[in-house]
């Protein structure tokens, strides 16, 4: 249906942080399928786990127990520090699940979201997604616009009403331009939510699984949400989503479901991916390579170059003008890049990226 604005290349294979097109050209991948391929392309552990599971059992539904699902639930509770999980199939579905859980738990209806937020494209998540271009054709949505300025805790306090079920924030905004809040912001938001008996949802769909140099971005700010969403990197590239909630926040039997949610194949992929992140120390690596990448980028002096920001390997390069041309230049010179919010280059490579590959990317950007 021609809904995607695509780059004019056909990708065929990938290994680690490199991908190859059908003409054999090599690219350093600084997009990683939009912060998805955290463990790199076609990691042998992931490929083997999928092959093995595909020979055993691919789908049975949630009318039954399966071992991969139980094991993954335990792993997710470990890595998130939360108590309960629900499995679904994408980021937007995780946000829908969080919204339903917040409504069911609080018996209240409204949500407060933040300007420049991105939470997904289905009707509920879309209601909380800032960009008018995404929302306008689909109104009426689940609720009227209720967006407050980014990084302004007082604005959230002022927006809360007796109908507010939850506040939803990305700990670092992704699609909105890699916006990092001040260190106290989320702590203040947590306090305001507690004082008003409003739930706090962290959308960690993009920031999760080592992307920011922590397992989850919330760790950088020392704040625990009531509910958190995950997707993107969870399955190492295999589609999956999940929410985690603290004890006391849970659906009642039958209140929510997903036919494919937590299927054996997706769970096997996620288990392999979590193993790789642990065994290859990718969280620490993301932190170190991110620091190196940002410091190298900061050395570039060029017209229109404003700042480099982010945490770990979730990096934004702010320009004072549109940066789509840089994406084209990068592609023609062997680097895949993404431009978000028109003026921000979003750099989110696999966490296995090497220093040499980072140098290649910085070299191409310097030339550009
Ligand atoms: C990508 C993204 C989503 C939506 O995920 P999909 O899998 O595309 O539905 C939701 N929230 C955030 C923060 C995202 O980055």
PDB file of C-alpha atoms in Angstrom, residues 46-281:
ATOM      1  CA  UNK A  46      19.516 -16.744  17.808  1.00  0.00           C
ATOM      2  CA  UNK A  47      19.470 -18.556  14.480  1.00  0.00           C
ATOM      3  CA  UNK A  48      20.088 -21.910  16.175  1.00  0.00           C
ATOM      4  CA  UNK A  49      17.464 -21.281  18.859  1.00  0.00           C
ATOM      5  CA  UNK A  50      14.883 -20.509  16.182  1.00  0.00           C
ATOM      6  CA  UNK A  51      15.838 -23.548  14.123  1.00  0.00           C
ATOM      7  CA  UNK A  52      15.703 -25.873  17.133  1.00  0.00           C
ATOM      8  CA  UNK A  53      12.378 -24.524  18.373  1.00  0.00           C
ATOM      9  CA  UNK A  54      10.877 -24.591  14.866  1.00  0.00           C
ATOM     10  CA  UNK A  55      11.536 -28.316  14.746  1.00  0.00           C
ATOM     11  CA  UNK A  56       9.808 -28.881  18.106  1.00  0.00           C
ATOM     12  CA  UNK A  57       6.768 -26.634  18.383  1.00  0.00           C
ATOM     13  CA  UNK A  58       5.854 -23.365  16.691  1.00  0.00           C
ATOM     14  CA  UNK A  59       2.449 -22.427  18.068  1.00  0.00           C
ATOM     15  CA  UNK A  60      -0.132 -23.816  20.471  1.00  0.00           C
ATOM     16  CA  UNK A  61      -1.952 -20.730  21.936  1.00  0.00           C
ATOM     17  CA  UNK A  62      -2.277 -19.706  25.563  1.00  0.00           C
ATOM     18  CA  UNK A  63      -4.762 -22.457  26.324  1.00  0.00           C
ATOM     19  CA  UNK A  64      -1.671 -24.441  27.359  1.00  0.00           C
ATOM     20  CA  UNK A  65       1.647 -23.980  29.123  1.00  0.00           C
ATOM     21  CA  UNK A  66       4.915 -24.125  27.241  1.00  0.00           C
ATOM     22  CA  UNK A  67       8.397 -24.214  28.683  1.00  0.00           C
ATOM     23  CA  UNK A  68       9.935 -21.359  26.651  1.00  0.00           C
ATOM     24  CA  UNK A  69       7.177 -19.020  27.826  1.00  0.00           C
ATOM     25  CA  UNK A  70       7.631 -19.904  31.489  1.00  0.00           C
ATOM     26  CA  UNK A  71      11.391 -19.507  31.217  1.00  0.00           C
ATOM     27  CA  UNK A  72      11.090 -16.175  29.473  1.00  0.00           C
ATOM     28  CA  UNK A  73       8.615 -14.878  32.069  1.00  0.00           C
ATOM     29  CA  UNK A  74      11.198 -15.665  34.729  1.00  0.00           C
ATOM     30  CA  UNK A  75      14.024 -14.035  32.752  1.00  0.00           C
ATOM     31  CA  UNK A  76      11.992 -10.888  32.144  1.00  0.00           C
ATOM     32  CA  UNK A  77      11.085 -10.592  35.804  1.00  0.00           C
ATOM     33  CA  UNK A  78      14.827 -10.860  36.511  1.00  0.00           C
ATOM     34  CA  UNK A  79      16.010  -8.268  34.030  1.00  0.00           C
ATOM     35  CA  UNK A  80      13.198  -5.749  34.591  1.00  0.00           C
ATOM     36  CA  UNK A  81      12.938  -6.059  38.366  1.00  0.00           C
ATOM     37  CA  UNK A  82       9.150  -6.151  37.946  1.00  0.00           C
ATOM     38  CA  UNK A  83       6.802  -8.912  39.165  1.00  0.00           C
ATOM     39  CA  UNK A  84       4.366  -9.922  36.408  1.00  0.00           C
ATOM     40  CA  UNK A  85       4.516 -10.074  32.647  1.00  0.00           C
ATOM     41  CA  UNK A  86       2.064 -10.314  29.778  1.00  0.00           C
ATOM     42  CA  UNK A  87       3.220 -11.275  26.278  1.00  0.00           C
ATOM     43  CA  UNK A  88       2.074  -9.766  23.010  1.00  0.00           C
ATOM     44  CA  UNK A  89       3.512  -9.207  19.563  1.00  0.00           C
ATOM     45  CA  UNK A  90       4.629  -5.625  19.006  1.00  0.00           C
ATOM     46  CA  UNK A  91       5.315  -2.291  20.632  1.00  0.00           C
ATOM     47  CA  UNK A  92       1.958  -0.763  19.915  1.00  0.00           C
ATOM     48  CA  UNK A  93       0.236  -3.851  21.289  1.00  0.00           C
ATOM     49  CA  UNK A  94       2.327  -3.558  24.445  1.00  0.00           C
ATOM     50  CA  UNK A  95       1.152   0.046  24.833  1.00  0.00           C
ATOM     51  CA  UNK A  96      -2.471  -1.024  24.247  1.00  0.00           C
ATOM     52  CA  UNK A  97      -2.005  -3.686  26.903  1.00  0.00           C
ATOM     53  CA  UNK A  98      -0.554  -1.158  29.345  1.00  0.00           C
ATOM     54  CA  UNK A  99      -3.458   1.216  28.695  1.00  0.00           C
ATOM     55  CA  UNK A 100      -6.023  -1.511  29.269  1.00  0.00           C
ATOM     56  CA  UNK A 101      -4.230  -2.647  32.407  1.00  0.00           C
ATOM     57  CA  UNK A 102      -4.168   0.926  33.739  1.00  0.00           C
ATOM     58  CA  UNK A 103      -7.863   1.402  33.032  1.00  0.00           C
ATOM     59  CA  UNK A 104      -8.817  -1.950  34.535  1.00  0.00           C
ATOM     60  CA  UNK A 105      -6.698  -1.327  37.626  1.00  0.00           C
ATOM     61  CA  UNK A 106      -7.698   2.264  38.371  1.00  0.00           C
ATOM     62  CA  UNK A 107     -11.244   2.234  36.943  1.00  0.00           C
ATOM     63  CA  UNK A 108     -10.297   5.607  35.474  1.00  0.00           C
ATOM     64  CA  UNK A 109     -10.164   6.476  31.784  1.00  0.00           C
ATOM     65  CA  UNK A 110      -7.637   9.177  30.887  1.00  0.00           C
ATOM     66  CA  UNK A 111      -3.951   9.232  30.064  1.00  0.00           C
ATOM     67  CA  UNK A 112      -1.386  11.991  30.091  1.00  0.00           C
ATOM     68  CA  UNK A 113       1.399  11.788  27.517  1.00  0.00           C
ATOM     69  CA  UNK A 114       4.302  14.036  26.643  1.00  0.00           C
ATOM     70  CA  UNK A 115       4.937  16.228  23.610  1.00  0.00           C
ATOM     71  CA  UNK A 116       7.098  14.546  20.920  1.00  0.00           C
ATOM     72  CA  UNK A 117       6.126  11.131  22.306  1.00  0.00           C
ATOM     73  CA  UNK A 118       5.825   8.056  20.130  1.00  0.00           C
ATOM     74  CA  UNK A 119       3.859   5.101  21.480  1.00  0.00           C
ATOM     75  CA  UNK A 120       2.598   3.325  18.369  1.00  0.00           C
ATOM     76  CA  UNK A 121      -0.003   3.324  15.610  1.00  0.00           C
ATOM     77  CA  UNK A 122      -3.050   1.417  16.816  1.00  0.00           C
ATOM     78  CA  UNK A 123      -5.960   3.505  18.057  1.00  0.00           C
ATOM     79  CA  UNK A 124      -5.128   3.574  21.756  1.00  0.00           C
ATOM     80  CA  UNK A 125      -1.380   4.012  21.429  1.00  0.00           C
ATOM     81  CA  UNK A 126      -1.977   6.509  18.628  1.00  0.00           C
ATOM     82  CA  UNK A 127      -4.052   8.658  21.000  1.00  0.00           C
ATOM     83  CA  UNK A 128      -0.878   9.064  23.066  1.00  0.00           C
ATOM     84  CA  UNK A 129       1.448   9.681  20.109  1.00  0.00           C
ATOM     85  CA  UNK A 130       2.247  13.340  19.644  1.00  0.00           C
ATOM     86  CA  UNK A 131       2.693  13.939  15.930  1.00  0.00           C
ATOM     87  CA  UNK A 132      -0.502  15.371  14.501  1.00  0.00           C
ATOM     88  CA  UNK A 133       0.288  13.938  11.048  1.00  0.00           C
ATOM     89  CA  UNK A 134       0.026  10.425  12.526  1.00  0.00           C
ATOM     90  CA  UNK A 135      -3.221  11.117  14.394  1.00  0.00           C
ATOM     91  CA  UNK A 136      -5.250  13.552  12.295  1.00  0.00           C
ATOM     92  CA  UNK A 137      -6.708  11.140   9.698  1.00  0.00           C
ATOM     93  CA  UNK A 138      -7.942   8.727  12.364  1.00  0.00           C
ATOM     94  CA  UNK A 139      -9.937  10.834  14.787  1.00  0.00           C
ATOM     95  CA  UNK A 140     -11.880  10.317  16.952  1.00  0.00           C
ATOM     96  CA  UNK A 141      -9.284   8.370  18.909  1.00  0.00           C
ATOM     97  CA  UNK A 142      -9.510   6.852  22.372  1.00  0.00           C
ATOM     98  CA  UNK A 143      -9.191  10.212  24.046  1.00  0.00           C
ATOM     99  CA  UNK A 144      -8.781  13.891  23.225  1.00  0.00           C
ATOM    100  CA  UNK A 145      -5.226  15.247  23.004  1.00  0.00           C
ATOM    101  CA  UNK A 146      -3.616  15.538  26.397  1.00  0.00           C
ATOM    102  CA  UNK A 147       0.072  16.251  25.864  1.00  0.00           C
ATOM    103  CA  UNK A 148       2.255  18.176  28.279  1.00  0.00           C
ATOM    104  CA  UNK A 149       5.720  19.615  27.606  1.00  0.00           C
ATOM    105  CA  UNK A 150       8.652  17.243  27.716  1.00  0.00           C
ATOM    106  CA  UNK A 151      10.860  17.370  30.791  1.00  0.00           C
ATOM    107  CA  UNK A 152       8.328  19.411  32.799  1.00  0.00           C
ATOM    108  CA  UNK A 153       7.066  17.525  35.863  1.00  0.00           C
ATOM    109  CA  UNK A 154       4.914  20.436  37.016  1.00  0.00           C
ATOM    110  CA  UNK A 155       3.024  20.297  33.702  1.00  0.00           C
ATOM    111  CA  UNK A 156       2.050  16.725  34.551  1.00  0.00           C
ATOM    112  CA  UNK A 157       0.895  17.735  38.037  1.00  0.00           C
ATOM    113  CA  UNK A 158      -1.216  20.472  36.476  1.00  0.00           C
ATOM    114  CA  UNK A 159      -2.764  18.119  33.907  1.00  0.00           C
ATOM    115  CA  UNK A 160      -3.910  15.438  36.358  1.00  0.00           C
ATOM    116  CA  UNK A 161      -7.663  15.262  36.953  1.00  0.00           C
ATOM    117  CA  UNK A 162      -9.845  12.831  38.951  1.00  0.00           C
ATOM    118  CA  UNK A 163     -10.201  10.840  35.688  1.00  0.00           C
ATOM    119  CA  UNK A 164      -6.474  10.326  35.126  1.00  0.00           C
ATOM    120  CA  UNK A 165      -5.568   6.635  35.078  1.00  0.00           C
ATOM    121  CA  UNK A 166      -1.898   6.915  34.140  1.00  0.00           C
ATOM    122  CA  UNK A 167       0.973   9.001  32.882  1.00  0.00           C
ATOM    123  CA  UNK A 168       3.016   7.454  30.076  1.00  0.00           C
ATOM    124  CA  UNK A 169       6.580   8.496  29.236  1.00  0.00           C
ATOM    125  CA  UNK A 170       9.534   7.215  27.262  1.00  0.00           C
ATOM    126  CA  UNK A 171      12.513   7.538  29.650  1.00  0.00           C
ATOM    127  CA  UNK A 172      14.455   8.784  26.615  1.00  0.00           C
ATOM    128  CA  UNK A 173      12.305   9.780  23.649  1.00  0.00           C
ATOM    129  CA  UNK A 174      13.255   7.859  20.506  1.00  0.00           C
ATOM    130  CA  UNK A 175      11.243   8.814  17.446  1.00  0.00           C
ATOM    131  CA  UNK A 176      10.763  12.309  18.916  1.00  0.00           C
ATOM    132  CA  UNK A 177      14.476  13.022  18.445  1.00  0.00           C
ATOM    133  CA  UNK A 178      16.513  11.151  21.115  1.00  0.00           C
ATOM    134  CA  UNK A 179      15.468  13.557  23.851  1.00  0.00           C
ATOM    135  CA  UNK A 180      17.091  12.907  27.218  1.00  0.00           C
ATOM    136  CA  UNK A 181      15.286  14.423  30.216  1.00  0.00           C
ATOM    137  CA  UNK A 182      17.064  16.073  33.123  1.00  0.00           C
ATOM    138  CA  UNK A 183      18.249  13.676  35.816  1.00  0.00           C
ATOM    139  CA  UNK A 184      15.441  14.505  38.312  1.00  0.00           C
ATOM    140  CA  UNK A 185      12.511  14.611  35.920  1.00  0.00           C
ATOM    141  CA  UNK A 186      11.329  11.021  36.221  1.00  0.00           C
ATOM    142  CA  UNK A 187      11.791  11.038  40.004  1.00  0.00           C
ATOM    143  CA  UNK A 188       9.543  14.071  40.229  1.00  0.00           C
ATOM    144  CA  UNK A 189       6.997  12.475  37.902  1.00  0.00           C
ATOM    145  CA  UNK A 190       7.025   9.354  40.095  1.00  0.00           C
ATOM    146  CA  UNK A 191       6.347  11.497  43.176  1.00  0.00           C
ATOM    147  CA  UNK A 192       3.508  13.363  41.495  1.00  0.00           C
ATOM    148  CA  UNK A 193       1.915  10.086  40.362  1.00  0.00           C
ATOM    149  CA  UNK A 194       2.150   8.665  43.888  1.00  0.00           C
ATOM    150  CA  UNK A 195       0.648  11.777  45.473  1.00  0.00           C
ATOM    151  CA  UNK A 196      -2.281  11.658  43.054  1.00  0.00           C
ATOM    152  CA  UNK A 197      -2.768   7.881  42.950  1.00  0.00           C
ATOM    153  CA  UNK A 198      -2.059   7.817  39.249  1.00  0.00           C
ATOM    154  CA  UNK A 199      -0.126   4.965  37.614  1.00  0.00           C
ATOM    155  CA  UNK A 200       3.192   5.573  35.893  1.00  0.00           C
ATOM    156  CA  UNK A 201       3.902   3.737  32.639  1.00  0.00           C
ATOM    157  CA  UNK A 202       7.396   3.701  31.120  1.00  0.00           C
ATOM    158  CA  UNK A 203       7.447   2.944  27.432  1.00  0.00           C
ATOM    159  CA  UNK A 204      10.781   1.124  27.104  1.00  0.00           C
ATOM    160  CA  UNK A 205       9.984  -0.312  23.683  1.00  0.00           C
ATOM    161  CA  UNK A 206      12.964   1.470  22.115  1.00  0.00           C
ATOM    162  CA  UNK A 207      15.191   1.980  25.164  1.00  0.00           C
ATOM    163  CA  UNK A 208      15.155  -1.612  26.421  1.00  0.00           C
ATOM    164  CA  UNK A 209      17.571  -4.528  26.331  1.00  0.00           C
ATOM    165  CA  UNK A 210      20.848  -2.677  26.645  1.00  0.00           C
ATOM    166  CA  UNK A 211      20.193   0.016  24.080  1.00  0.00           C
ATOM    167  CA  UNK A 212      21.046   2.891  26.463  1.00  0.00           C
ATOM    168  CA  UNK A 213      23.906   1.189  28.318  1.00  0.00           C
ATOM    169  CA  UNK A 214      21.610  -0.257  30.989  1.00  0.00           C
ATOM    170  CA  UNK A 215      19.266  -3.226  30.722  1.00  0.00           C
ATOM    171  CA  UNK A 216      16.443  -0.687  30.863  1.00  0.00           C
ATOM    172  CA  UNK A 217      16.657   3.071  30.698  1.00  0.00           C
ATOM    173  CA  UNK A 218      14.784   3.491  33.999  1.00  0.00           C
ATOM    174  CA  UNK A 219      17.975   2.367  35.763  1.00  0.00           C
ATOM    175  CA  UNK A 220      19.774   5.552  34.687  1.00  0.00           C
ATOM    176  CA  UNK A 221      17.215   7.579  36.596  1.00  0.00           C
ATOM    177  CA  UNK A 222      16.658   5.266  39.572  1.00  0.00           C
ATOM    178  CA  UNK A 223      12.892   5.257  39.097  1.00  0.00           C
ATOM    179  CA  UNK A 224      10.487   2.309  38.980  1.00  0.00           C
ATOM    180  CA  UNK A 225       7.269   2.515  36.964  1.00  0.00           C
ATOM    181  CA  UNK A 226       4.072   0.630  37.791  1.00  0.00           C
ATOM    182  CA  UNK A 227       3.903  -0.796  34.288  1.00  0.00           C
ATOM    183  CA  UNK A 228       6.518  -0.936  31.554  1.00  0.00           C
ATOM    184  CA  UNK A 229       6.308  -1.818  27.893  1.00  0.00           C
ATOM    185  CA  UNK A 230       8.875  -3.711  25.852  1.00  0.00           C
ATOM    186  CA  UNK A 231       9.181  -4.810  22.231  1.00  0.00           C
ATOM    187  CA  UNK A 232      11.690  -3.923  19.482  1.00  0.00           C
ATOM    188  CA  UNK A 233      14.900  -5.661  20.660  1.00  0.00           C
ATOM    189  CA  UNK A 234      13.196  -8.211  22.919  1.00  0.00           C
ATOM    190  CA  UNK A 235      13.373 -11.074  20.416  1.00  0.00           C
ATOM    191  CA  UNK A 236      16.647 -10.045  18.757  1.00  0.00           C
ATOM    192  CA  UNK A 237      14.660  -9.295  15.595  1.00  0.00           C
ATOM    193  CA  UNK A 238      11.904 -11.865  15.969  1.00  0.00           C
ATOM    194  CA  UNK A 239       8.618  -9.970  16.474  1.00  0.00           C
ATOM    195  CA  UNK A 240       7.453  -9.821  20.067  1.00  0.00           C
ATOM    196  CA  UNK A 241       6.139  -7.429  22.694  1.00  0.00           C
ATOM    197  CA  UNK A 242       5.527  -7.600  26.428  1.00  0.00           C
ATOM    198  CA  UNK A 243       4.493  -5.588  29.413  1.00  0.00           C
ATOM    199  CA  UNK A 244       5.747  -5.995  32.958  1.00  0.00           C
ATOM    200  CA  UNK A 245       3.962  -4.724  36.043  1.00  0.00           C
ATOM    201  CA  UNK A 246       4.637  -4.571  39.737  1.00  0.00           C
ATOM    202  CA  UNK A 247       2.840  -6.924  42.125  1.00  0.00           C
ATOM    203  CA  UNK A 248      -0.743  -5.830  42.689  1.00  0.00           C
ATOM    204  CA  UNK A 249      -1.269  -4.718  39.104  1.00  0.00           C
ATOM    205  CA  UNK A 250      -2.599  -7.542  36.989  1.00  0.00           C
ATOM    206  CA  UNK A 251      -5.403  -8.461  34.638  1.00  0.00           C
ATOM    207  CA  UNK A 252      -8.166 -10.678  35.939  1.00  0.00           C
ATOM    208  CA  UNK A 253      -8.746 -13.934  34.110  1.00  0.00           C
ATOM    209  CA  UNK A 254     -10.087 -13.292  30.606  1.00  0.00           C
ATOM    210  CA  UNK A 255      -9.649  -9.526  30.704  1.00  0.00           C
ATOM    211  CA  UNK A 256      -6.939  -9.501  28.063  1.00  0.00           C
ATOM    212  CA  UNK A 257      -5.366 -11.978  25.653  1.00  0.00           C
ATOM    213  CA  UNK A 258      -3.358 -12.471  22.483  1.00  0.00           C
ATOM    214  CA  UNK A 259      -3.517 -15.602  20.347  1.00  0.00           C
ATOM    215  CA  UNK A 260       0.149 -15.419  19.374  1.00  0.00           C
ATOM    216  CA  UNK A 261       1.327 -13.790  22.603  1.00  0.00           C
ATOM    217  CA  UNK A 262       4.347 -15.528  24.093  1.00  0.00           C
ATOM    218  CA  UNK A 263       4.412 -18.262  21.451  1.00  0.00           C
ATOM    219  CA  UNK A 264       7.225 -20.849  21.658  1.00  0.00           C
ATOM    220  CA  UNK A 265       9.175 -19.473  18.706  1.00  0.00           C
ATOM    221  CA  UNK A 266       9.128 -15.868  19.917  1.00  0.00           C
ATOM    222  CA  UNK A 267      10.013 -16.920  23.453  1.00  0.00           C
ATOM    223  CA  UNK A 268      12.893 -19.096  22.255  1.00  0.00           C
ATOM    224  CA  UNK A 269      14.198 -16.105  20.295  1.00  0.00           C
ATOM    225  CA  UNK A 270      13.917 -13.785  23.290  1.00  0.00           C
ATOM    226  CA  UNK A 271      15.615 -16.289  25.592  1.00  0.00           C
ATOM    227  CA  UNK A 272      18.535 -16.644  23.173  1.00  0.00           C
ATOM    228  CA  UNK A 273      18.767 -12.899  22.778  1.00  0.00           C
ATOM    229  CA  UNK A 274      18.819 -12.263  26.538  1.00  0.00           C
ATOM    230  CA  UNK A 275      21.516 -14.946  26.894  1.00  0.00           C
ATOM    231  CA  UNK A 276      23.667 -13.245  24.274  1.00  0.00           C
ATOM    232  CA  UNK A 277      23.231  -9.816  25.899  1.00  0.00           C
ATOM    233  CA  UNK A 278      24.381 -11.341  29.205  1.00  0.00           C
ATOM    234  CA  UNK A 279      27.210 -13.511  27.960  1.00  0.00           C
ATOM    235  CA  UNK A 280      28.705 -10.933  25.615  1.00  0.00           C
ATOM    236  CA  UNK A 281      28.315  -8.126  28.183  1.00  0.00           C
TER     237      UNK A 281
END
